Coordinates of C-alpha atoms in Angstrom, one line a residue:
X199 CA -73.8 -50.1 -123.6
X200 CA -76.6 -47.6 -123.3
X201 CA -79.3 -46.2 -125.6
X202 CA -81.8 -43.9 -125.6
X203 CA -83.0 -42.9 -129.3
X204 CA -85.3 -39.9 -130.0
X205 CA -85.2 -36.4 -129.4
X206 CA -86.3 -34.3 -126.7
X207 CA -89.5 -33.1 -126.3
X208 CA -91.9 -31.0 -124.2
X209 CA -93.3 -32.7 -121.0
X210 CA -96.6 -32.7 -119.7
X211 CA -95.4 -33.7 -116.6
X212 CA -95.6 -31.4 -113.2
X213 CA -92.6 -29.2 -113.6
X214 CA -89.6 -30.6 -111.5
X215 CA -90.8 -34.0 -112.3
X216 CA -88.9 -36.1 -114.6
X217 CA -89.8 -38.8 -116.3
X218 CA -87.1 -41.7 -117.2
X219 CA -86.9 -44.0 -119.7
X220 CA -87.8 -48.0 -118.7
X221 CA -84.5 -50.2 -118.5
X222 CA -84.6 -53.5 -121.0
X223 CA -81.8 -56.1 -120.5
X224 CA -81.0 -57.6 -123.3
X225 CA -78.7 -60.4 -123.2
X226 CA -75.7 -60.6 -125.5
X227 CA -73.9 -63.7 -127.2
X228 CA -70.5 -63.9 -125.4
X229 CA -67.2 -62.5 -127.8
X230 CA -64.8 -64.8 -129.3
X231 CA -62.2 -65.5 -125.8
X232 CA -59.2 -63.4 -125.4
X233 CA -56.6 -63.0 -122.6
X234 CA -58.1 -59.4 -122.4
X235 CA -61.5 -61.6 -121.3
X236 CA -60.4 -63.0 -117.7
X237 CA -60.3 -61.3 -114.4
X238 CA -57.4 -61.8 -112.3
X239 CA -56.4 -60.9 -108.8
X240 CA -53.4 -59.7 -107.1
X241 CA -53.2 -62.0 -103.7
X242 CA -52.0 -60.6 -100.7
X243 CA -48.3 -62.1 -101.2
X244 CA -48.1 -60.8 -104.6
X245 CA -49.7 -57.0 -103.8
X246 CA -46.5 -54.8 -103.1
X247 CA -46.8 -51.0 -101.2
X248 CA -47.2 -48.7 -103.7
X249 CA -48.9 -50.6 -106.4
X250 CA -51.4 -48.8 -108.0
X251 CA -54.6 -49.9 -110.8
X252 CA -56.6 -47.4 -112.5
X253 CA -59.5 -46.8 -114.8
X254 CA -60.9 -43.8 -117.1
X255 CA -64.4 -43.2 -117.7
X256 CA -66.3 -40.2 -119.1
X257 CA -69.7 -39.3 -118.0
X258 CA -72.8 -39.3 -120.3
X259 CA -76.5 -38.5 -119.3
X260 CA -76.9 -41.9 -119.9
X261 CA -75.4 -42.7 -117.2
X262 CA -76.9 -40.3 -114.7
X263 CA -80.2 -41.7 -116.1
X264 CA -79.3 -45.8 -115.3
X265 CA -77.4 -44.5 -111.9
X266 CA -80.7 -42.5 -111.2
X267 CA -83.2 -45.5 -112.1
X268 CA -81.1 -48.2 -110.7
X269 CA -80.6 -45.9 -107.1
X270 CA -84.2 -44.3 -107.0
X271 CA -82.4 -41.1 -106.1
X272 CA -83.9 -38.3 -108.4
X273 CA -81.9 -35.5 -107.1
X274 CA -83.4 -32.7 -109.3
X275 CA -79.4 -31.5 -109.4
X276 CA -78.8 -34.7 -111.1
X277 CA -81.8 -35.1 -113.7
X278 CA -83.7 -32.0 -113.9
X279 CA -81.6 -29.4 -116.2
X280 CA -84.1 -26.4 -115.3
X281 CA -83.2 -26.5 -112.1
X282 CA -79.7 -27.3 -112.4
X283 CA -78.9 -24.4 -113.9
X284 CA -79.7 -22.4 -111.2
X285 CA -78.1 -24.2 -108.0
X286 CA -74.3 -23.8 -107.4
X287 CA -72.8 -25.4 -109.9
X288 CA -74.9 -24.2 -112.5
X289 CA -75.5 -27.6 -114.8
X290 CA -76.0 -30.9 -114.4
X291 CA -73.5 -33.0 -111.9
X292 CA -72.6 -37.0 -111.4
X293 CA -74.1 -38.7 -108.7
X294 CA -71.2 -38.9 -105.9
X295 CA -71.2 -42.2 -105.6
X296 CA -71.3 -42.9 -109.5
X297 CA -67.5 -42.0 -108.9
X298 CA -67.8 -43.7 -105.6
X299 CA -68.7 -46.9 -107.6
X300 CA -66.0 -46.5 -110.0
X301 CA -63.3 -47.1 -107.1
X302 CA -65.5 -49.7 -106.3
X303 CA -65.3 -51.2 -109.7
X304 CA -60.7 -51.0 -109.5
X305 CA -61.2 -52.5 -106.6
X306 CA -62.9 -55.5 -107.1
X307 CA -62.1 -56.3 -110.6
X308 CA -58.1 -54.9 -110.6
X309 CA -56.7 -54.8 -107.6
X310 CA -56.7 -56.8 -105.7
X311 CA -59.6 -58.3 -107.5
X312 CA -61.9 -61.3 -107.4
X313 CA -61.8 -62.8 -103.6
X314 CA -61.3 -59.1 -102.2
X315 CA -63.9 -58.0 -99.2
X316 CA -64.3 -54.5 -98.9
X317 CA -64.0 -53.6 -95.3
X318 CA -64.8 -49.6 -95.2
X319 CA -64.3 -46.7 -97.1
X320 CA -64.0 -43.0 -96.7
X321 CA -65.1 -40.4 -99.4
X322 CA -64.6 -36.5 -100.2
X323 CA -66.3 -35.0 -102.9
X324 CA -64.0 -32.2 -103.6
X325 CA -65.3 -30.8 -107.0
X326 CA -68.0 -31.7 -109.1
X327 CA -68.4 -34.2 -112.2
X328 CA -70.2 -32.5 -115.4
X329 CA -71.6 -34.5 -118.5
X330 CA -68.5 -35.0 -120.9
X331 CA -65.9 -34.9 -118.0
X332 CA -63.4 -37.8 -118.6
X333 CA -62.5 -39.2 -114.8
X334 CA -59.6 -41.4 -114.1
X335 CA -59.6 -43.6 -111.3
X336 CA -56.4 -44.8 -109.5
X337 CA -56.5 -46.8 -106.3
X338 CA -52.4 -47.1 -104.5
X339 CA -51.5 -49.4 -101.9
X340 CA -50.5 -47.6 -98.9
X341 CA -50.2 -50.3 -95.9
X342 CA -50.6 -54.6 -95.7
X343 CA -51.3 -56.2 -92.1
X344 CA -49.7 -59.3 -92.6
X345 CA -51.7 -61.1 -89.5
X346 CA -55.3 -60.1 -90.6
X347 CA -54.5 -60.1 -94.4
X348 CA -55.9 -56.2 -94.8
X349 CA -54.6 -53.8 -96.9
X350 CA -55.6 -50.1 -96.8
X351 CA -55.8 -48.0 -100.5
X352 CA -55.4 -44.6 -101.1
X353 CA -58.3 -44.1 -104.0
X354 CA -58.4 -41.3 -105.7
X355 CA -60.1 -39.7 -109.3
X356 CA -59.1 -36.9 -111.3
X357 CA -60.6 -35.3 -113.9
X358 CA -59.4 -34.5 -117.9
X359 CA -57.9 -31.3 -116.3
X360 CA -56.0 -33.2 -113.5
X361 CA -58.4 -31.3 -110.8
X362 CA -59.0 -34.2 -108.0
X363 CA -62.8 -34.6 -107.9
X364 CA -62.8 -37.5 -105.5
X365 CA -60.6 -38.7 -102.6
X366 CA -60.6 -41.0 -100.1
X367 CA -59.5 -44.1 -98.4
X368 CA -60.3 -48.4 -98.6
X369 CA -59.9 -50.9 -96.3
X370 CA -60.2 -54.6 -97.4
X371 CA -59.2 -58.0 -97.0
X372 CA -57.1 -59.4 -99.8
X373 CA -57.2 -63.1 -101.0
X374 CA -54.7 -65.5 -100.3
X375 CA -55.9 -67.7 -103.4
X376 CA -54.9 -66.7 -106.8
X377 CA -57.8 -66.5 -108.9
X378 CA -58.6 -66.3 -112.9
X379 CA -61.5 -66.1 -114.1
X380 CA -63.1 -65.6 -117.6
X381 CA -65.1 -62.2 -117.6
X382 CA -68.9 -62.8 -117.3
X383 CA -70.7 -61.2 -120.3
X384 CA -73.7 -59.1 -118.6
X385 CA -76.9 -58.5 -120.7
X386 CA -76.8 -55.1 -122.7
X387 CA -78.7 -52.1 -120.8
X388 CA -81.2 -49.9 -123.5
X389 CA -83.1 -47.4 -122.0
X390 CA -86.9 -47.1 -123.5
X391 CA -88.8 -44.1 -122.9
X392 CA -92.1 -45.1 -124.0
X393 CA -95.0 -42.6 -124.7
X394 CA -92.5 -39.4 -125.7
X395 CA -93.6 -39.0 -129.0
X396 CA -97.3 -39.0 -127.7
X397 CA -96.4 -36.5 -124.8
X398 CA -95.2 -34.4 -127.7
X399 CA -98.2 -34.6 -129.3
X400 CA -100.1 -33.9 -126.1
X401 CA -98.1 -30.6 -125.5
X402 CA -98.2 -29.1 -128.9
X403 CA -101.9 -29.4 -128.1
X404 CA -101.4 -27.8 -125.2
X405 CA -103.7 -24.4 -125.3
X406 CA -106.0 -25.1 -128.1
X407 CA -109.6 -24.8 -127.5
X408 CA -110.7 -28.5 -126.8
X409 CA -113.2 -30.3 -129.1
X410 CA -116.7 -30.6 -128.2
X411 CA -116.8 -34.1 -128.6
X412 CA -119.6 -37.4 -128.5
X413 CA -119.0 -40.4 -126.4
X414 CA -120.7 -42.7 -127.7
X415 CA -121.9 -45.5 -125.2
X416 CA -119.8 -45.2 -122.8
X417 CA -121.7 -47.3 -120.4
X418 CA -118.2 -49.3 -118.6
X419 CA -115.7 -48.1 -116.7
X420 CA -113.1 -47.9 -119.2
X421 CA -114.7 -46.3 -121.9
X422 CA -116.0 -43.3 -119.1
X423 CA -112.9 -42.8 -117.9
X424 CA -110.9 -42.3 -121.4
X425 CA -113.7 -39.8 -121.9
X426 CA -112.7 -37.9 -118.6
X427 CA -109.5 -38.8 -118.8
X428 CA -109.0 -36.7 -122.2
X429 CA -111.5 -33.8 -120.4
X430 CA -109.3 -33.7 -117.5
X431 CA -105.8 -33.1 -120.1
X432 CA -108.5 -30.2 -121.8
X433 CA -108.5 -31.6 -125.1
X434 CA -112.0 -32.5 -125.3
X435 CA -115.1 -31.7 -123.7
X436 CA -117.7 -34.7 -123.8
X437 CA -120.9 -35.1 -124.3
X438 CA -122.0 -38.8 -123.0
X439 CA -124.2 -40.0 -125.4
X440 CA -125.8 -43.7 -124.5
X441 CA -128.4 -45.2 -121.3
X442 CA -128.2 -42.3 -119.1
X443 CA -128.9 -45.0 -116.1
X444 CA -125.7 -47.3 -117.3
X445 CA -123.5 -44.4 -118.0
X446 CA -124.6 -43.0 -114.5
X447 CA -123.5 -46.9 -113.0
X448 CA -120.1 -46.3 -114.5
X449 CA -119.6 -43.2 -113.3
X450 CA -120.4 -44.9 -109.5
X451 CA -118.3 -47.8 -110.1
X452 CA -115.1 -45.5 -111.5
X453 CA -115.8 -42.7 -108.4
X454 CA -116.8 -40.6 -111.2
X455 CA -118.5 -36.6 -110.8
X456 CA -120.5 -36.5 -114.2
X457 CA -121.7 -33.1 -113.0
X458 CA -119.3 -31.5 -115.2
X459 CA -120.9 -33.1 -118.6
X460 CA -123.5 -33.2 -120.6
X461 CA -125.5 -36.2 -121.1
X462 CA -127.5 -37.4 -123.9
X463 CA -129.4 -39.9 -123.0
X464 CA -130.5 -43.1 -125.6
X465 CA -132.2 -46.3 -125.1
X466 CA -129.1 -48.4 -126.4
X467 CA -126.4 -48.3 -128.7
X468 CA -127.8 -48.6 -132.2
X469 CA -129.4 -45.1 -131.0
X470 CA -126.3 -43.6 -128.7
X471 CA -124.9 -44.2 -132.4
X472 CA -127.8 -42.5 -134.7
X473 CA -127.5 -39.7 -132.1
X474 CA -124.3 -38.8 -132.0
X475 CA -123.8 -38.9 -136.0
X476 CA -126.7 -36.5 -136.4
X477 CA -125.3 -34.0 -133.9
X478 CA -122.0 -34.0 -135.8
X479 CA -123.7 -33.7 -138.8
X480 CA -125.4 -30.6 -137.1
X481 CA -122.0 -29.2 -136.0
X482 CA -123.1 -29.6 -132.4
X483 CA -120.0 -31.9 -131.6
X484 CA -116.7 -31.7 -133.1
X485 CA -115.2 -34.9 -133.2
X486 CA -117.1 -38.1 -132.4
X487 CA -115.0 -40.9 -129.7
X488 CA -116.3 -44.4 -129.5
X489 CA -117.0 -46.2 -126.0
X490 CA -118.5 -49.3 -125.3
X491 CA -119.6 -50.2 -128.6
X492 CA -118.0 -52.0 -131.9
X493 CA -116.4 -50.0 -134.3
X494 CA -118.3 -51.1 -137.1
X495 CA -121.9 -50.4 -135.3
X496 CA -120.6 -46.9 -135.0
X497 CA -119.4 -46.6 -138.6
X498 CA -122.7 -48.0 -139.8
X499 CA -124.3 -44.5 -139.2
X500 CA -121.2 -42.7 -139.7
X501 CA -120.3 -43.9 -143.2
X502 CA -123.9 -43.7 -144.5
X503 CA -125.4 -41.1 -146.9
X504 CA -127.2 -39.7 -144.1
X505 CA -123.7 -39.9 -142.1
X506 CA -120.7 -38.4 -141.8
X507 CA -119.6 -39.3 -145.4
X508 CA -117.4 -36.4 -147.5
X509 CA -116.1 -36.8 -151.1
X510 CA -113.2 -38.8 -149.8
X511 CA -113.2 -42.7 -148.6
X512 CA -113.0 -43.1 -145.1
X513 CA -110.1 -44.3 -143.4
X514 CA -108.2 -45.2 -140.5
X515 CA -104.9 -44.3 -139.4
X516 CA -102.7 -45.6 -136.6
X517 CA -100.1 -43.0 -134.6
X518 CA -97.8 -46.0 -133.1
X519 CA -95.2 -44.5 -130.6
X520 CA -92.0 -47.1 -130.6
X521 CA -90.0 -47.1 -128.1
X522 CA -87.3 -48.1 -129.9
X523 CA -87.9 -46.0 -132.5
X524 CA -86.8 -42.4 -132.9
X525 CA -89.9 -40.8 -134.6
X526 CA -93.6 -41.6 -134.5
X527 CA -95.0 -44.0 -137.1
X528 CA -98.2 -43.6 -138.8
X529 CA -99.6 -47.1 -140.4
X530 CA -103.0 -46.9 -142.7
X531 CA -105.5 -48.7 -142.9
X532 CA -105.5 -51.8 -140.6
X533 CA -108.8 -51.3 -139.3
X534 CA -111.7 -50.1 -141.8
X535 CA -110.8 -51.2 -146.0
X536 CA -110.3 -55.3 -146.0
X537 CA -109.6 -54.8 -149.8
X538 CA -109.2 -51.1 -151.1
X539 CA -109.1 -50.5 -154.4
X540 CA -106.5 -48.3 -156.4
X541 CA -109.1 -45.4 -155.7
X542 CA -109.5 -46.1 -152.4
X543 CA -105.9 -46.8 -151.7
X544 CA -105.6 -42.7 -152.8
X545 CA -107.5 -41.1 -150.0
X546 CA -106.2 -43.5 -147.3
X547 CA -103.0 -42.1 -148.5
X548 CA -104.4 -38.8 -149.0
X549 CA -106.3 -39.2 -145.4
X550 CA -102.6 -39.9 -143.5
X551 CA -100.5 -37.3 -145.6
X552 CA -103.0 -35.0 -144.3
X553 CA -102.7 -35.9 -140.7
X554 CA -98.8 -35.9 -140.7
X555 CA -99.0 -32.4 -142.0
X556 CA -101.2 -31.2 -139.0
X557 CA -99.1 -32.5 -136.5
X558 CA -95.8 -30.5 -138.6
X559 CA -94.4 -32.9 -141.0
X560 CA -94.1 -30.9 -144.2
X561 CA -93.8 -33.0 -146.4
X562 CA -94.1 -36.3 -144.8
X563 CA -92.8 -39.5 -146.6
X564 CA -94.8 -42.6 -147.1
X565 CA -93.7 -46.2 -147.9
X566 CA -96.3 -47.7 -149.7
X567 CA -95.6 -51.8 -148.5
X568 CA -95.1 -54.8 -150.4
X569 CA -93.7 -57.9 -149.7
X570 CA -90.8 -57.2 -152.3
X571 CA -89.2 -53.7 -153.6
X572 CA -89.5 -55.0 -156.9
X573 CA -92.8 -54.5 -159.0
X574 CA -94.1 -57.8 -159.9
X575 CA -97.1 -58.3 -162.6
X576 CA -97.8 -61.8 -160.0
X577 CA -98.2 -59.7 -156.8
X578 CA -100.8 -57.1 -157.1
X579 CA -99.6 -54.9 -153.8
X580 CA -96.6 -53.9 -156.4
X581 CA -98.5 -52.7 -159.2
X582 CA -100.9 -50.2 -157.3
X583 CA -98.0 -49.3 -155.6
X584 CA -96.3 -47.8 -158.8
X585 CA -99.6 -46.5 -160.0
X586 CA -100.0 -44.6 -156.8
X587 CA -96.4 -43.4 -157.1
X588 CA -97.2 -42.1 -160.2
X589 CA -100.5 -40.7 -159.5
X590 CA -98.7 -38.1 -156.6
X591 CA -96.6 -37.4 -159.4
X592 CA -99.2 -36.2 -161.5
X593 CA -101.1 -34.3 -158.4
X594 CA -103.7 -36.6 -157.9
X595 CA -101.9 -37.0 -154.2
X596 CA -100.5 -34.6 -152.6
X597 CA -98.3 -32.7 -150.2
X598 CA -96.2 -36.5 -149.0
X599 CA -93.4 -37.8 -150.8
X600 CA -94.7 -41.2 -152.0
X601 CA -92.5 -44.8 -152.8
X602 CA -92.9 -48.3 -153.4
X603 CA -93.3 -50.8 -153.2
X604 CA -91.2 -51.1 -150.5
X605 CA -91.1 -54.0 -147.9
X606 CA -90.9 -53.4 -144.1
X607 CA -87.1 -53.5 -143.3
X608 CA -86.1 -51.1 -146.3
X609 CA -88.9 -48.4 -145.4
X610 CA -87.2 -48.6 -141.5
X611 CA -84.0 -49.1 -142.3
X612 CA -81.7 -47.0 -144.1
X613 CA -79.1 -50.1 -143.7
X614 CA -81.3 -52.3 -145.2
X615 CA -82.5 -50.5 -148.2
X616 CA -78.2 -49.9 -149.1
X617 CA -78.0 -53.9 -148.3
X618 CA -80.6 -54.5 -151.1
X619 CA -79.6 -51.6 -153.3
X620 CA -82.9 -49.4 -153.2
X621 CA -82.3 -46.2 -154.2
X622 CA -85.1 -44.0 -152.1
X623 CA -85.7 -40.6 -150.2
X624 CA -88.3 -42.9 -148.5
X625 CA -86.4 -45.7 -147.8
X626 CA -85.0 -45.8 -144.2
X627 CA -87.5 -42.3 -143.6
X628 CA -90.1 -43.1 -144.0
X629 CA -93.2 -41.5 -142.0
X630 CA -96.3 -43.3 -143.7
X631 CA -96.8 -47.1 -144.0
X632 CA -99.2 -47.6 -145.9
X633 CA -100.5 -51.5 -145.7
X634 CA -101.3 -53.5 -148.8
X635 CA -105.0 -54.6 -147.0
X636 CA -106.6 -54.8 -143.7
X637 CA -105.3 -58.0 -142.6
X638 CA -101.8 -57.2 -143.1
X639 CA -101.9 -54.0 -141.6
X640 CA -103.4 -55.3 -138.8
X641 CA -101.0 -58.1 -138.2
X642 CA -98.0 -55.6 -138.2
X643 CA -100.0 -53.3 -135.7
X644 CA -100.4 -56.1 -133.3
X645 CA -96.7 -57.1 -133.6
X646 CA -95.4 -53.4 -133.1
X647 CA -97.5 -53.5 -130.1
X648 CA -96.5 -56.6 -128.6
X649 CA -93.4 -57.1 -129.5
X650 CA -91.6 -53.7 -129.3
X651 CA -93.7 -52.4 -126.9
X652 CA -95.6 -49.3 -128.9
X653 CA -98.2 -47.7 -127.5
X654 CA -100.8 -47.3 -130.0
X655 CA -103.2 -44.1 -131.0
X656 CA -105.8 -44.0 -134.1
X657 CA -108.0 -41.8 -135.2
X658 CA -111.0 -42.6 -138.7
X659 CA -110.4 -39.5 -140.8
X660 CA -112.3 -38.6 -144.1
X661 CA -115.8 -37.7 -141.9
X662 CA -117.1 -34.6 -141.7
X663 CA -115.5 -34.7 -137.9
X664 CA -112.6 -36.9 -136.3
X665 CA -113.7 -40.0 -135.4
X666 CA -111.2 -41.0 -132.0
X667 CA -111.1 -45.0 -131.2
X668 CA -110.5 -46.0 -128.3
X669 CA -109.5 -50.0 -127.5
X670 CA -109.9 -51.9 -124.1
X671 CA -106.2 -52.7 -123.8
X672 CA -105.4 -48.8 -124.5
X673 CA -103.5 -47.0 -121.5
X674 CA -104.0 -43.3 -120.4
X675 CA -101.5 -42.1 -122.7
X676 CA -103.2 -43.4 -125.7
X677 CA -106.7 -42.0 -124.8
X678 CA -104.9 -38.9 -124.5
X679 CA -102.8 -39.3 -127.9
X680 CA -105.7 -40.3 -129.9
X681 CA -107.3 -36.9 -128.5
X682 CA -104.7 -35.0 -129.1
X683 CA -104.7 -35.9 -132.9
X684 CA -108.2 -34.7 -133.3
X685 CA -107.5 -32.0 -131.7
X686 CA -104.3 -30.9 -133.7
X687 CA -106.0 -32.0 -137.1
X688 CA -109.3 -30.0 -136.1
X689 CA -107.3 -27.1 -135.6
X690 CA -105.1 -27.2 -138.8
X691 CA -108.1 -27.8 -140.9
X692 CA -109.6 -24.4 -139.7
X693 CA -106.0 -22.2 -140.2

């Protein structure tokens, strides 16, 4: 079975290009054994002339996507529904030998089956196969040569409307030995396409005037090249802030031009930090993006009175992009509060709500975590998660749809949360998780990440200017998707 969850989305690839989902095997615990469970040949004794097999399959993108990954061939007629649309056919066709491979299948799994060697075969494509088309495949016995045990098929497929698509004939050599055999369970096929709900993001940035933004230290490699990575995608323009002579050894090492960007130099970190807080603070840079520093030696200046610091509690906020999952999550705070208070807990809340709603979520729901869905006077995660509820319903949060507490499995799964009998316009939807501390938060980051595979974006809101972090193990996309949420934000704060 395949699966591809999410929607579609923008790309920011080259046009033409197209980018596929990652194949995952995933192997399945064998069914309960039925006669319908074995393979069985037809020997050469036993086939007769004019014996036929067939098989009916309907064609789904899905399977022009694992037919185009598995074959390499990325026929823009096949995968690319721009272009498709203008060639002769006017959509999107089957691969010919994805039919090819269905005769294939009659052949050596029907007749005659297990111990069969396929010897030749001759194809013509006579029409084309369209998503949704339903194609029967029949394979008929036409000639045996006794002496050499060969038998030639006629193999033909037809499609829902009876039009022949395919024709052709097989030669092979059938098995003298009668074989059964129980059917070998293969591993389930899902197809992942990581990073699209960060292309999205990247796209609907697409056009906006980028953010004049301070790197901070960026004196390795990595840290230089998210900058210029980000510059090169035009959603920020930096301004390198650190040891001019370091920053100037990275760019060697990476085969970097700094020519393009302005450099501020600094005799170390503590004062790359100072630095760039006060030319935030000045409204020369718009946004602020860590390099090769700690995050909390770069929030020591920025959450300081002489900082960065508004009337609401700083906060971070995680964009994870799931694979597996068909919406983006966002998961506060698992970097900045170890402990937040009631008060606290409010702006992180009010912090994500408003970053949802820059990237257009409406209204966006948050699941305020517990480890039950029951509130408990013994577990204090429960009780500030009804005051908080109540608190949005009063106006003290707003523009989200708050619940809780909820745990983990009812605020993902709709399933779930009917299995336990919560009753919740959150449950199941929601787009918030909001962590009961630091620690946990942090814990279900790292297992999101390594387990399912998300890649991971995060921005520190509740400064006077976005604060973007950037991590070591980060890839391109999530420089770019942590970029792109400053960006977006920035601009929805000024409309």
């Amino acid at each position: 079975m395949l699966h591809r969850s999410g929607e579609s989305f923008p790309q920011s690839s080259p046009p033409g290009k197209k980018l596929f989902p990652e194949m995952k095997l995933d192997l399945a615990l064998p069914p309960i054994i039925s006669s319908m469970d074995r393979i069985e040949n037809r020997t050469f004794d036993e086939l007769q002339v004019g014996e036929t097999a067939s098989l009916a399959r309907t064609l789904t993108y899905k399977d022009i996507e694992l037919f185009a990954i598995m074959s390499g061939d990325v026929n823009p007629a096949h995968v690319d529904e721009a272009f498709a649309q203008s060639d002769m056919f006017h959509k999107i066709i089957a691969h010919g030998m994805w039919g090819g491979a269905l005769i294939s299948t009659v052949l050596g799994t029907q007749l005659p089956g297990p111990g069969a060697i396929y010897l030749g075969q001759s194809l013509r494509f006579r029409k084309p196969v369209g998503l949704g088309d339903t194609i029967t495949v029949t394979v008929k016995v036409t000639e045996k040569d006794p002496e050499k045990h060969r038998v030639t098929l006629e193999c033909q497929a037809t499609n829902q409307r009876g039009e022949v698509v395919i024709s052709g004939v097989a030669e092979v050599i059938a098995p003298t030995e009668k074989i059964s055999r129980q059917r070998v369970t293969m591993p389930e096929v899902k197809l992942l396409e990581k990073g699209r709900h960060f292309r999205k993001l990247i796209e609907a940035a697409r056009g906006l005037e980028p953010l004049r933004t301070a790197v901070v230290h960026p004196v390795d490699a990595h840290a230089l090249l998210a900058a210029i990575e980000a510059a090169k995608a035009n959603l920020i323009r930096p301004v390198l802030v650190g040891p001019e002579a370091r920053i100037r050894a990275a760019a060697e090492q990476s085969q970097v031009d700094l020519a393009p960007y302005d450099i501020v130099s600094t005799e170390h970190s503590h004062a790359a930090a100072m630095a760039a807080v006060a030319m935030a603070r000045e409204r020369k840079v718009q946004a602020l993006m860590r390099g090769s520093l700690r995050t909390d030696e770069l929030m020591h200046f920025a959450d300081s009175q002489q900082g960065l610091r508004t009337e609401r509690r700083m906060s971070h906020v995680f964009a994870l992009d799931v694979p597996s999952f068909p919406r983006p999550l966002f998961l506060t705070d698992a970097v900045l509060n170890s402990s937040p208070t009631l008060e606290e807990k409010r702006d992180i809340i009010q912090n994500a709500i408003d970053l949802a709603r820059s990237l257009g979520i409406a209204a966006p729901k948050v699941a305020i975590l517990s480890a039950q869905d029951m509130v408990s006077p013994k577990l204090k995660s429960t009780l500030d998660a009804a005051v908080l509820c109540k608190m949005a319903e009063r106006g003290q949060i707003t523009g989200g749809v708050l619940d809780g507490p909820l745990a983990f499995d009812v605020a993902v799964s709709e399933e779930a949360a009917k299995m336990k009998g919560v009753l919740s316009s959150v449950a199941g939807r929601a787009d918030i998780f909001v962590a009961p501390d630091l620690e946990a938060g942090n814990i279900l980051v790292k297992q999101l990440e390594y387990f399912a595979e998300a890649q991971v974006a995060g921005l520190v809101l509740g400064a006077r200017v976005p604060i973007i972090l950037v991590s070591r193990t980060d890839n391109t996309l999530a420089h770019l998707g942590s970029s792109a949420l400053a960006l977006l934000l920035t601009h929805y704060q000024r409309v």
